[in-house]
XYZ file of C-alpha atoms in Angstrom:
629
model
C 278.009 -8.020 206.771
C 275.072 -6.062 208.505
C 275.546 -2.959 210.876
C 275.405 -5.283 213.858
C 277.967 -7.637 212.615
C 280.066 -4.542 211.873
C 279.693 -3.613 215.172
C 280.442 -6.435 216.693
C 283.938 -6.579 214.965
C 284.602 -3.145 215.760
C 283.920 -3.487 219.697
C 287.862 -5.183 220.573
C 289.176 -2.101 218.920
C 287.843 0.617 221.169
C 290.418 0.528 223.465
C 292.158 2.267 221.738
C 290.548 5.290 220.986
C 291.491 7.927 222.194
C 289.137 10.869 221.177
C 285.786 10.265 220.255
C 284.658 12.517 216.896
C 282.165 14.787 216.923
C 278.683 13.874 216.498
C 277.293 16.568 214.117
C 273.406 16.862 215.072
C 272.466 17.840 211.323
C 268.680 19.091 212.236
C 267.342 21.677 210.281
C 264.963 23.977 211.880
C 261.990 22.114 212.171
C 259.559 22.717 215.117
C 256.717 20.586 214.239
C 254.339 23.502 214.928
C 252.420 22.436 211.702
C 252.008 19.392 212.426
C 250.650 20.163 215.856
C 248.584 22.828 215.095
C 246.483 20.223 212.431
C 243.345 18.762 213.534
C 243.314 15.021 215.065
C 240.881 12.628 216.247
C 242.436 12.660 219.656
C 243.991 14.528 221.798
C 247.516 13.368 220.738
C 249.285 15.874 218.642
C 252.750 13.746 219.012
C 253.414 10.024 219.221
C 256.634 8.244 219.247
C 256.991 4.699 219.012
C 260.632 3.496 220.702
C 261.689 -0.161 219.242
C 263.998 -2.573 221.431
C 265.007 -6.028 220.149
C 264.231 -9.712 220.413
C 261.761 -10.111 223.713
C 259.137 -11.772 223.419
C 256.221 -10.750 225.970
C 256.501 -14.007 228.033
C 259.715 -13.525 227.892
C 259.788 -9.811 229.673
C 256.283 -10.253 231.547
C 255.650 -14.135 232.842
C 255.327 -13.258 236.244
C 253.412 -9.947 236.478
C 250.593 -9.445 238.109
C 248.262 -6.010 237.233
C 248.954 -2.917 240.171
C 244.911 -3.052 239.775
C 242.387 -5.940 241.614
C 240.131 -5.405 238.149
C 242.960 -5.839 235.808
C 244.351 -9.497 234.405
C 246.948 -10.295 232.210
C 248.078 -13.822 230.066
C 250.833 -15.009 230.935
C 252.919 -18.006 232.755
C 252.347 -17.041 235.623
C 248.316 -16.442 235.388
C 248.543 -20.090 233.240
C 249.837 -21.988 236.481
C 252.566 -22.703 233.891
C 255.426 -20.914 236.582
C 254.810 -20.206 240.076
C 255.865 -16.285 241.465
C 259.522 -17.872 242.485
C 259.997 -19.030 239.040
C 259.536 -22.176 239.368
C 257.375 -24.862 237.584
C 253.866 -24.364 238.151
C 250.921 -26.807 238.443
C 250.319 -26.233 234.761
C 253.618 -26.569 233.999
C 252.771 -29.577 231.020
C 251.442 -26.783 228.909
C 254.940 -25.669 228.048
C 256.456 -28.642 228.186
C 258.776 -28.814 224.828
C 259.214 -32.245 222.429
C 261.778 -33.503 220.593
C 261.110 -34.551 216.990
C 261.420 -38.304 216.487
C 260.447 -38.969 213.477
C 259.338 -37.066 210.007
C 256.294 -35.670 210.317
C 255.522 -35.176 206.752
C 256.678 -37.786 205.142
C 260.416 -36.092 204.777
C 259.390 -32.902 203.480
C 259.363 -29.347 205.481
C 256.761 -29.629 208.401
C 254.911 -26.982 210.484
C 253.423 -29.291 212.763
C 254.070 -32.647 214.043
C 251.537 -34.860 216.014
C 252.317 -36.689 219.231
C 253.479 -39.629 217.103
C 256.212 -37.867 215.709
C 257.384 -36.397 218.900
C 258.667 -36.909 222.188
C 258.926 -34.747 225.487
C 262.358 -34.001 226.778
C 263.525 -35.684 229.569
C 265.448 -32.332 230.836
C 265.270 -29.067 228.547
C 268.496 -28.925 225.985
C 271.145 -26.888 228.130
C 271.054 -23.391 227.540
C 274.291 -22.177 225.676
C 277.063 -19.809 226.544
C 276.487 -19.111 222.597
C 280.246 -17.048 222.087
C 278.795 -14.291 224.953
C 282.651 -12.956 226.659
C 283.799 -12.968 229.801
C 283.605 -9.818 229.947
C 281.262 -6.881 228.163
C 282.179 -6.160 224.368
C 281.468 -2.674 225.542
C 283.790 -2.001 228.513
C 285.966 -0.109 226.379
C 283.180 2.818 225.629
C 284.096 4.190 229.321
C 287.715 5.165 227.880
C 286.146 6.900 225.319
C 285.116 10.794 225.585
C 281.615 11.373 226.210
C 280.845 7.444 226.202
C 277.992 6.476 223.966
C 275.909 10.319 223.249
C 272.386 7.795 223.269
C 272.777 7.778 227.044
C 272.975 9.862 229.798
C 276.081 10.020 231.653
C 274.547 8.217 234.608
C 274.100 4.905 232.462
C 277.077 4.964 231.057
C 278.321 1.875 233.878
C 276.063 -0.249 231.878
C 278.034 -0.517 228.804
C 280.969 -2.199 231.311
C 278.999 -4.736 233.092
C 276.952 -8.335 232.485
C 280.164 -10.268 230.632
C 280.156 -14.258 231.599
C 282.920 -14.051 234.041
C 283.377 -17.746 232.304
C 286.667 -18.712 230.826
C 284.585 -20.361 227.722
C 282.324 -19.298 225.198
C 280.691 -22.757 223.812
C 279.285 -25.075 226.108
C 276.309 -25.060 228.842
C 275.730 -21.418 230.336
C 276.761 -22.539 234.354
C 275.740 -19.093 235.529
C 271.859 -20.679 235.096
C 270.709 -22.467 238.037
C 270.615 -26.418 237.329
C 271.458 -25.511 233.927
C 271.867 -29.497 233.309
C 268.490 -30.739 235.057
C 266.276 -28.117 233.452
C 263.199 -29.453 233.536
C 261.514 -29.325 229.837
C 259.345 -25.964 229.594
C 260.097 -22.376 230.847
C 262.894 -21.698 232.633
C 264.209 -18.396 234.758
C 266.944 -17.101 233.487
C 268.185 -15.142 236.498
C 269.416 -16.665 240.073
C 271.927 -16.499 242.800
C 274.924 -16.498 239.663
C 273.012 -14.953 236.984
C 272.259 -11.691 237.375
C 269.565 -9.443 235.208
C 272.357 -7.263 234.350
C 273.902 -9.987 232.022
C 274.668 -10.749 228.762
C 272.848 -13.781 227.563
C 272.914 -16.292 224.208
C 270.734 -15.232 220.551
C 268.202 -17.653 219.663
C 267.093 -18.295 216.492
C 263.875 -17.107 215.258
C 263.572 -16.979 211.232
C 260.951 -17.135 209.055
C 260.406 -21.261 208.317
C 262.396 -22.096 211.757
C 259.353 -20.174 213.626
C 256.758 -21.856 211.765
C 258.391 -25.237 212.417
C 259.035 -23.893 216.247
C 255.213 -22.255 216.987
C 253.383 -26.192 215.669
C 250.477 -24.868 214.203
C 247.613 -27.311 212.467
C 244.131 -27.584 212.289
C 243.317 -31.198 214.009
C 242.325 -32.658 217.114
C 245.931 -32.662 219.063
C 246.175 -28.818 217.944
C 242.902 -26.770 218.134
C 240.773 -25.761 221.185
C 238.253 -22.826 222.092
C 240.736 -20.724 223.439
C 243.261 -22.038 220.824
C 241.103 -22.148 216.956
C 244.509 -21.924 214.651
C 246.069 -24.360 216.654
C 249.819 -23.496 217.592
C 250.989 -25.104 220.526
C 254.521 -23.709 220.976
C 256.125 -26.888 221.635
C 258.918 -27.226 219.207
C 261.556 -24.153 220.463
C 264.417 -26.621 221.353
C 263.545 -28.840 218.763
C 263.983 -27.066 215.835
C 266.932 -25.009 217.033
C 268.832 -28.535 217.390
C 267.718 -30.023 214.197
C 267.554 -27.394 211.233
C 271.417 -26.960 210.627
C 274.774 -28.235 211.596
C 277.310 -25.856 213.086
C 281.258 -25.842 212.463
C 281.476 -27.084 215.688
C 279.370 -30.705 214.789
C 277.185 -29.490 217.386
C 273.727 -27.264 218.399
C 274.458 -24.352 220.260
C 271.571 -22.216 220.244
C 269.606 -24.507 222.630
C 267.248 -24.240 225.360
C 267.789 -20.724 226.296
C 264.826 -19.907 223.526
C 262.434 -21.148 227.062
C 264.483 -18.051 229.638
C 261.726 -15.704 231.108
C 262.881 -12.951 233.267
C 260.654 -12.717 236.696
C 259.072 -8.971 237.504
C 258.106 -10.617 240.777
C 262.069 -11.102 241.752
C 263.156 -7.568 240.608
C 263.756 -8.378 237.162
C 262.940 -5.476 233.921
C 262.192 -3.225 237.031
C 261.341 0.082 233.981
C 258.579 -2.062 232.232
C 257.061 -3.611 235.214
C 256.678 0.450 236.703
C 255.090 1.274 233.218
C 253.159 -1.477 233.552
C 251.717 -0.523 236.479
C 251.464 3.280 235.905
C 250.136 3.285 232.492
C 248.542 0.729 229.698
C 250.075 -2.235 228.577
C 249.033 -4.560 225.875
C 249.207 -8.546 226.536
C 248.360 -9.399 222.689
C 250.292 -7.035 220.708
C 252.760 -9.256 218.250
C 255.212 -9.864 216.190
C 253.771 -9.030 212.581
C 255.390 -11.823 210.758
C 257.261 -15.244 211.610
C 261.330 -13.775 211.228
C 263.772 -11.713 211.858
C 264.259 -7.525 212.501
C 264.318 -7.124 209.136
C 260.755 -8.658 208.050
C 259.524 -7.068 211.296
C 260.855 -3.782 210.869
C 259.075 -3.292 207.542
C 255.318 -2.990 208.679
C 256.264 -0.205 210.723
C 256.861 1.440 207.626
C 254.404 -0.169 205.192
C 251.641 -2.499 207.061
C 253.465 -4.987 204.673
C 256.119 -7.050 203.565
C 258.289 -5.758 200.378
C 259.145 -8.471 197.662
C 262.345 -8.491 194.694
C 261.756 -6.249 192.188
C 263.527 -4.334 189.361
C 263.678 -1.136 191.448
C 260.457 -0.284 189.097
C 258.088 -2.164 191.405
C 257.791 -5.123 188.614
C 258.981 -8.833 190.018
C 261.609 -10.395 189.311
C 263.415 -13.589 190.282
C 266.547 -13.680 192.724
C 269.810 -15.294 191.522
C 269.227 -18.909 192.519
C 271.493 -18.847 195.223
C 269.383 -16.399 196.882
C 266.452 -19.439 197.031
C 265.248 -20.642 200.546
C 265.032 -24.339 200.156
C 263.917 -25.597 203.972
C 263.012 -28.929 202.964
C 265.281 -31.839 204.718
C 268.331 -32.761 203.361
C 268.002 -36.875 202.099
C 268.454 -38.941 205.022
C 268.385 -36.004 207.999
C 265.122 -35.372 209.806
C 265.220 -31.548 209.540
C 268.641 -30.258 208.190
C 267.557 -27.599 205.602
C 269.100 -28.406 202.333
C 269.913 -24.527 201.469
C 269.436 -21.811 203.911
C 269.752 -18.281 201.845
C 267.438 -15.395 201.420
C 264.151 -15.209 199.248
C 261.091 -17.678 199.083
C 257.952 -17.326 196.558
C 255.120 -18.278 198.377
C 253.124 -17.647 195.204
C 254.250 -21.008 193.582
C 253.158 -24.167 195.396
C 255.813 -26.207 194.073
C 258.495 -24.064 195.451
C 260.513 -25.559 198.933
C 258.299 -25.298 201.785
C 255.768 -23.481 200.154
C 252.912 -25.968 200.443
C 253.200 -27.096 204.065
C 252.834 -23.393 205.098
C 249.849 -23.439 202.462
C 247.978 -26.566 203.273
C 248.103 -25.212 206.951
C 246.416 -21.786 206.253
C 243.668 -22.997 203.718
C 242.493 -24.966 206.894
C 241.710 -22.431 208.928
C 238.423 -21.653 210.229
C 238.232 -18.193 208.694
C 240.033 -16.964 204.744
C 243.392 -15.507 204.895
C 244.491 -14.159 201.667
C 247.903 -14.628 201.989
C 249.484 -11.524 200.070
C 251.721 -13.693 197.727
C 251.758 -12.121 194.451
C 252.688 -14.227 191.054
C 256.487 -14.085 190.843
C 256.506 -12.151 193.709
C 259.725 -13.402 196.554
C 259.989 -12.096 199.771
C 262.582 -11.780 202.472
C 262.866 -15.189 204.792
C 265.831 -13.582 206.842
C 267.253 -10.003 206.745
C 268.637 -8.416 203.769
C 269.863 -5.610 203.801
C 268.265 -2.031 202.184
C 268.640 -0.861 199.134
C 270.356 2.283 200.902
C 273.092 3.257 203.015
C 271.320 5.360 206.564
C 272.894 8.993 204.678
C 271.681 7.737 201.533
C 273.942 6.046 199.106
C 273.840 2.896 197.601
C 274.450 0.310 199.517
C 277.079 -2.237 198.026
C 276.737 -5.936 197.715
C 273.261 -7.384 197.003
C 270.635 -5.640 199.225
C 267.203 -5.464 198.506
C 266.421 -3.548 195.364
C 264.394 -0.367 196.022
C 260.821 -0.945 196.265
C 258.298 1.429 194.782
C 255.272 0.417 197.377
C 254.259 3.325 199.637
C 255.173 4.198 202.874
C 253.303 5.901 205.817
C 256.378 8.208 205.292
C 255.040 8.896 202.233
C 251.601 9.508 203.279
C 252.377 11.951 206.052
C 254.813 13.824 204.066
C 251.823 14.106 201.121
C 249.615 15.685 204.383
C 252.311 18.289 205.632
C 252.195 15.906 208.509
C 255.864 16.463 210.009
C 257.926 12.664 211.069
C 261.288 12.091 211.250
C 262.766 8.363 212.038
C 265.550 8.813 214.789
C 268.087 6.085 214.563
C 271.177 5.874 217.278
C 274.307 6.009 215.098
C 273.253 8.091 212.499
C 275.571 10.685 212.650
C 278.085 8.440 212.756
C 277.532 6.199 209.713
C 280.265 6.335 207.337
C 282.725 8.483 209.536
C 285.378 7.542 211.277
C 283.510 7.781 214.494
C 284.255 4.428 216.953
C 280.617 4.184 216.601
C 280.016 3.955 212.779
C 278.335 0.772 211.925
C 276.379 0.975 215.439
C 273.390 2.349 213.639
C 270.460 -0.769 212.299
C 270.167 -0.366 208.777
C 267.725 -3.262 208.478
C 265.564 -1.553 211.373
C 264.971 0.813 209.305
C 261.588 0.371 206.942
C 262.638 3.460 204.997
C 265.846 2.903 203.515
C 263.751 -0.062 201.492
C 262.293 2.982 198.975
C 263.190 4.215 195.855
C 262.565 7.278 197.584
C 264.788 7.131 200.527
C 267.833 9.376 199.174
C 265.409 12.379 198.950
C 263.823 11.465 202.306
C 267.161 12.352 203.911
C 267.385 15.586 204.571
C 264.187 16.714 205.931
C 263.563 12.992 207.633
C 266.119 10.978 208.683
C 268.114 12.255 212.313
C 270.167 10.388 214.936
C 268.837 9.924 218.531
C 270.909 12.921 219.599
C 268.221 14.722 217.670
C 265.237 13.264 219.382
C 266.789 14.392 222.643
C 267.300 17.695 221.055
C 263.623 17.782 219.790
C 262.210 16.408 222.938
C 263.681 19.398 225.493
C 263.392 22.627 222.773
C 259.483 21.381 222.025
C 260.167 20.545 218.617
C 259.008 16.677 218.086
C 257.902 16.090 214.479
C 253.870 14.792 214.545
C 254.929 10.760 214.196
C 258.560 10.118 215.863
C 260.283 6.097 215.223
C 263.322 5.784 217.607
C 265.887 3.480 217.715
C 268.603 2.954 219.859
C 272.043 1.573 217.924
C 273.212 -1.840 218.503
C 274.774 -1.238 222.007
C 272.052 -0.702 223.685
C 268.584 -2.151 221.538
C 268.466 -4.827 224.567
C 269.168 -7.706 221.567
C 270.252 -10.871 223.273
C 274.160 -11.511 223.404
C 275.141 -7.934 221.483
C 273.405 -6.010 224.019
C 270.859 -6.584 227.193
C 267.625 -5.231 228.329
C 269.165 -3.496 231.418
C 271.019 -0.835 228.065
C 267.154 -0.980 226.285
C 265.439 -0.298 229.926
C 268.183 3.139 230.650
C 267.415 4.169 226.845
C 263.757 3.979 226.819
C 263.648 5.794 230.141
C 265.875 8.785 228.835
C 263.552 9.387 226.367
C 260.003 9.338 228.367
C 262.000 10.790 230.726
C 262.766 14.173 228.765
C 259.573 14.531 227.268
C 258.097 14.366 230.570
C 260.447 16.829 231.531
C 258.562 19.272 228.672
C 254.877 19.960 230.302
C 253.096 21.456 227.509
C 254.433 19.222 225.020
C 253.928 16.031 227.092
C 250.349 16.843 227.799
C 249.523 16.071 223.716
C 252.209 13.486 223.794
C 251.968 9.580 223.335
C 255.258 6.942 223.434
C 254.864 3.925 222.396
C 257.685 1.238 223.604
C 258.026 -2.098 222.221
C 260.412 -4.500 220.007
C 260.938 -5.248 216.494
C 259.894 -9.075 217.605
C 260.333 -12.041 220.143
C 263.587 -13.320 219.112
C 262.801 -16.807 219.216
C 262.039 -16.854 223.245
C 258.671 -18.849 224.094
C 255.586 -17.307 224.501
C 252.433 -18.844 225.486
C 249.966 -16.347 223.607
C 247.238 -17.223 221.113
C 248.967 -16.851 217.121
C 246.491 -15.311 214.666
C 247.719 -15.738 210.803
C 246.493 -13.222 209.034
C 248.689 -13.757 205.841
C 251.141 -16.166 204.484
C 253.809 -14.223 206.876
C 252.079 -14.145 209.888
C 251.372 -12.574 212.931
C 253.564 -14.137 214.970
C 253.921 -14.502 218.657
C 253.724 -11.738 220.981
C 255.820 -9.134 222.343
C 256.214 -6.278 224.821
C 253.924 -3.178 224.531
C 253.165 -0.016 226.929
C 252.026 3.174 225.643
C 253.275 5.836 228.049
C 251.098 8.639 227.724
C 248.837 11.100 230.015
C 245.788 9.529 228.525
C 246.868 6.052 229.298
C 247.080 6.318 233.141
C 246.057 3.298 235.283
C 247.721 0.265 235.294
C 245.338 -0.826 232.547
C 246.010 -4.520 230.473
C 244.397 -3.932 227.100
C 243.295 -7.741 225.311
C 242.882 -6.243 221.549
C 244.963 -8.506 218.747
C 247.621 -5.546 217.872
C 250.969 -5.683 215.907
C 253.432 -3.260 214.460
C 251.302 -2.307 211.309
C 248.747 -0.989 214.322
C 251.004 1.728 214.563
C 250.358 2.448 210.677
C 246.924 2.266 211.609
C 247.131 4.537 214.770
C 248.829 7.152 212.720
C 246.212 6.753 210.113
C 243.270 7.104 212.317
C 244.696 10.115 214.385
C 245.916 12.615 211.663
C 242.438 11.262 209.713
C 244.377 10.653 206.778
C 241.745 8.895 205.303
C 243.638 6.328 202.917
C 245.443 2.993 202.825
C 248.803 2.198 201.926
C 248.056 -0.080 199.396
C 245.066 -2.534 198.415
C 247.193 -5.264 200.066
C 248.365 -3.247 203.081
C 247.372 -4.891 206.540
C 246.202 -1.317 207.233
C 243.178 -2.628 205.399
C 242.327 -5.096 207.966
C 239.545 -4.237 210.113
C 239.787 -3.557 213.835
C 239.033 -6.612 216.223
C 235.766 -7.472 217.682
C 235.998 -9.348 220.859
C 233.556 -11.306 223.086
C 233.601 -13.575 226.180
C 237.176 -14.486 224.462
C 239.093 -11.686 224.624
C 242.560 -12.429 222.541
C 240.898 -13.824 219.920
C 238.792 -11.753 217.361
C 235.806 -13.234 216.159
C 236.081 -11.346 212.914
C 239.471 -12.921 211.865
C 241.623 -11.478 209.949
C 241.701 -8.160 212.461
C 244.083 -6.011 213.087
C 243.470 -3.225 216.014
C 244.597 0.681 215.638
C 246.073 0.574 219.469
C 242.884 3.311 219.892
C 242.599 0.643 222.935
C 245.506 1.749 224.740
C 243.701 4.892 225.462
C 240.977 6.522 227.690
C 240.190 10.178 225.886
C 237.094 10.349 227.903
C 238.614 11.091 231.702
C 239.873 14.662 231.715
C 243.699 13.492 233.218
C 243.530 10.384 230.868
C 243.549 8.093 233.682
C 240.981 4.868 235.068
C 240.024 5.514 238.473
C 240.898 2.492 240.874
């Protein structure tokens, strides 16, 4: 059971607590001084990067429009896909969805299917209650002292509101307008009985499901100018109805991967005002097809980290720990064994070769990264540690022996700590122990982490702490605990949108420090929502589509939309760059790849494989930072 699970089952109990413990900040005297006082290639002596959950960028931004005349963004709205209300636009057929009818590779795992395999959908599967309550899981945090410490007491409310107000859990979500008569593309998710403040279905969005879902091949039906690798998007409800059966004989995690929220009606009100303030990215993605935990790790390590011995040697997973995605005999698309681990090394494993045949075609080399004997994570696993340290029991990940940026910036005197909500709290008996994200957190993956601990590793609490005394470390991660990481159905943006604003909020609050300051705010990945963005493989694990991005920061003032191809391991490469640390993480890191060059087409790099440094997000030249309307 992961933290969030743990959570989860923890949430009908807090009723009845009475008295919340003491959350012991832990911070040893650290000021960061060092770190500031070291010479950087920018302004920026500080930068945080703040990590929500499971948006994709369509998702958050399809209908908003730039503050400036000379700014323009991607997305539905710009597309014609949806118009400004929400509805279906005049390009609405570009987002239509199909239905699988028949095998498109000859019974064996697929990535793409061609128009004779597939069929549009009359009306878009229903969108699912998927087990959200009637009422919040969280309600009972108001009865409990204090409330949850990562907010301010003005937020609090939040925790208490957004349940279903439905007296059934399975079953077609009714609070969506025409839930039933969808038509087959994007949808809105909010109306007249479905408020933003809600609490909404998962989706699914693992590794070989979001290869199946994104239809990517190199042929006529796929590839365009604006499209070279060839992913059309078009399988979302398809593959979340076909790949597995639930107890309940039928899908439930349905059409609600097509919701978009819609700036122009009111909706994600913080990110649309950081939009239009400051710079925002509209091709920063997911770094791999997956979950939190495969997208969690290049914030760490501009890579993915394979099964080893703890030693950093190979070795193979029990068998039951195999992926196999290839159809069961005599289904179209029902995965025969769903577990943890694939080796993408050996052609002859499940799935393997589709995924292969598919990148060997592209118009540029990818070298996918898969190393002989080498398995890597297809869902999340979780670390080899416990967040204080200890081992953590079951079968986690062993402890991987690649390097870290962590490691790097501690080698440099470079001062970083990684701020996770729940910290404190882990393995107390604190209401919220088992809040905190274990598998958020790219850290607890090392050999190394128990040592890291001390000097390292501090709860949100601590950030706010650090943020008002003018102590933030050099490099800052934060992430909020599983109340409030805007994940759907365990928590909701309107939680992510009150954390994220605490936190810019108090370091704005700090002049001197907020004039060197930069905060990046994104997501660990899309969550399975649709997004209509341009996919650019650059290994056997991805990119993947994209997701939110603003970088909040007096030298990124303007309203400006930034086009670079940017995902997490950017951040790797930010750090990198700034601090002029003048190394790599490894010969295989993506911090290797080099930065994009664009021309009349601005999403897609015409030296492919590239991977920005989010340098892009930033004017250094103007003396306030800002772009002059």
């Amino acid at each position: 059971m992961n933290s969030r699970d743990k959570w989860r089952a923890k949430s009908a109990a807090y009723a009845s607590v009475l008295v919340l413990s003491t959350l012991c900040a832990g911070a040893r005297a650290d000021d960061g001084h060092g770190s500031a006082a070291m010479k950087t290639a920018t302004p920026i002596k500080h930068v945080i990067i703040i990590v929500g959950e499971n948006r994709s960028f369509d998702h958050i931004f399809a209908t908003y429009v730039p503050k400036r005349r000379d700014e323009r963004v991607l997305n539905l709205l710009s597309q014609g896909i949806v118009r400004a209300d929400g509805s279906p636009g005049p390009n609405f057929a570009k987002g239509q969805q199909y239905r699988i009818v028949s095998p498109p590779n000859a019974g064996k795992f697929f990535v793409s299917a061609g128009m004779a395999q597939k069929q549009l959908y009359a009306t878009l599967p229903a969108p699912d209650v998927g087990g959200v309550g009637a009422v919040s899981p969280y309600a009972a945090i108001l009865g409990i002292p204090g409330g949850d410490p990562g907010l301010p007491p003005a937020d609090q409310f939040l925790f208490a509101t957004g349940g279903t107000g439905l007296g059934f859990t399975l079953g077609p979500d009714t609070r969506i307008t025409n839930v039933n008569t969808l038509p087959p593309g994007p949808f809105q998710l909010t109306g007249p009985t479905m408020p933003y403040d809600a609490f909404t279905a998962d989706t699914i969005h693992q590794y070989f499901q979001m290869y199946q879902q994104m239809d990517c091949a190199i042929d006529r039906e796929h590839v365009s100018r604006d499209n070279p690798t060839g992913c059309l998007h078009d399988l979302q409800s398809a593959i979340t109805t076909t790949y597995s059966t639930p107890l309940t004989g039928t899908p439930h995690d349905t059409g609600q991967t097509m919701a978009f929220f819609n700036m122009q009606g009111g909706d994600a009100p913080l990110f649309k005002s950081l939009a239009d303030a400051y710079t925002m990215s509209d091709n920063y993605h997911q770094p791999v097809m997956g979950g939190t935990g495969p997208d969690s790790l290049p914030l760490g390590f501009a890579d993915q980290v394979f099964f080893s011995d703890g030693h950093g040697n190979a070795v193979t997973p029990p068998a039951t720990a195999i992926y196999n995605p290839e159809p069961q005999a005599g289904t179209l698309n029902l995965y025969a064994h769903r577990a943890q681990y694939f080796n993408c090394s050996d052609q002859s494993q499940p799935g393997i070769a589709a995924i292969t045949s598919y990148l060997n075609a592209l118009p540029y080399h990818v070298k996918t990264n898969c190393g002989p004997g080498q398995y890597f994570l297809a869902v999340n696993v979780n670390p080899a540690f416990t967040p204080k340290g200890a081992v953590t029991p079951g079968s986690p990940v062993p402890p991987t022996t690649q390097r870290s940026i962590g490691d790097v910036l501690t080698a440099h005197n470079v001062s970083w700590k990684y701020y996770g909500g729940g910290f404190n709290a882990d393995a107390t008996t604190s209401p919220f122990n088992g809040s905190y994200c274990n598998i958020c957190n790219p850290f607890e993956y090392q050999a190394g982490y128990p040592a890291m601990v001390a000097d390292h590793m501090r709860d949100v609490t601590d950030l706010f702490a650090d943020l008002q005394n003018g102590t933030l470390p050099a490099v800052s991660y934060a992430k909020p605990d599983g109340t409030m990481d805007g994940h759907p159905a365990s928590s909701k943006w309107t939680l992510f949108e009150a954390f994220a604003k605490n936190i810019i909020d108090l370091a704005q609050s700090n002049p001197k420090q907020w004039a060197e300051t930069a905060i990046f705010v994104t997501v660990d990945e899309g969550g399975g929502y649709y997004d209509s963005g341009f996919i650019q493989p650059v290994d056997f694990f991805g990119t993947g589509p994209r997701i939110p991005m603003i970088a909040v920061s007096p030298f990124s003032k303007g309203g400006h939309v930034s086009h670079a191809y940017n995902e997490h391991s950017s951040f790797v490469k930010f750090v990198e760059r700034n601090w002029q640390l003048r190394t790599t993480l490894s010969d295989r890191s993506r911090d290797n790849l080099p930065n994009p060059r664009q021309d009349d087409n601005d999403y897609v790099p015409r030296n492919m494989p590239a991977i920005g440094d989010l340098f892009d997000l930033f004017d250094f030249e103007n003396e306030d930072g800002g772009k002059e309307d």
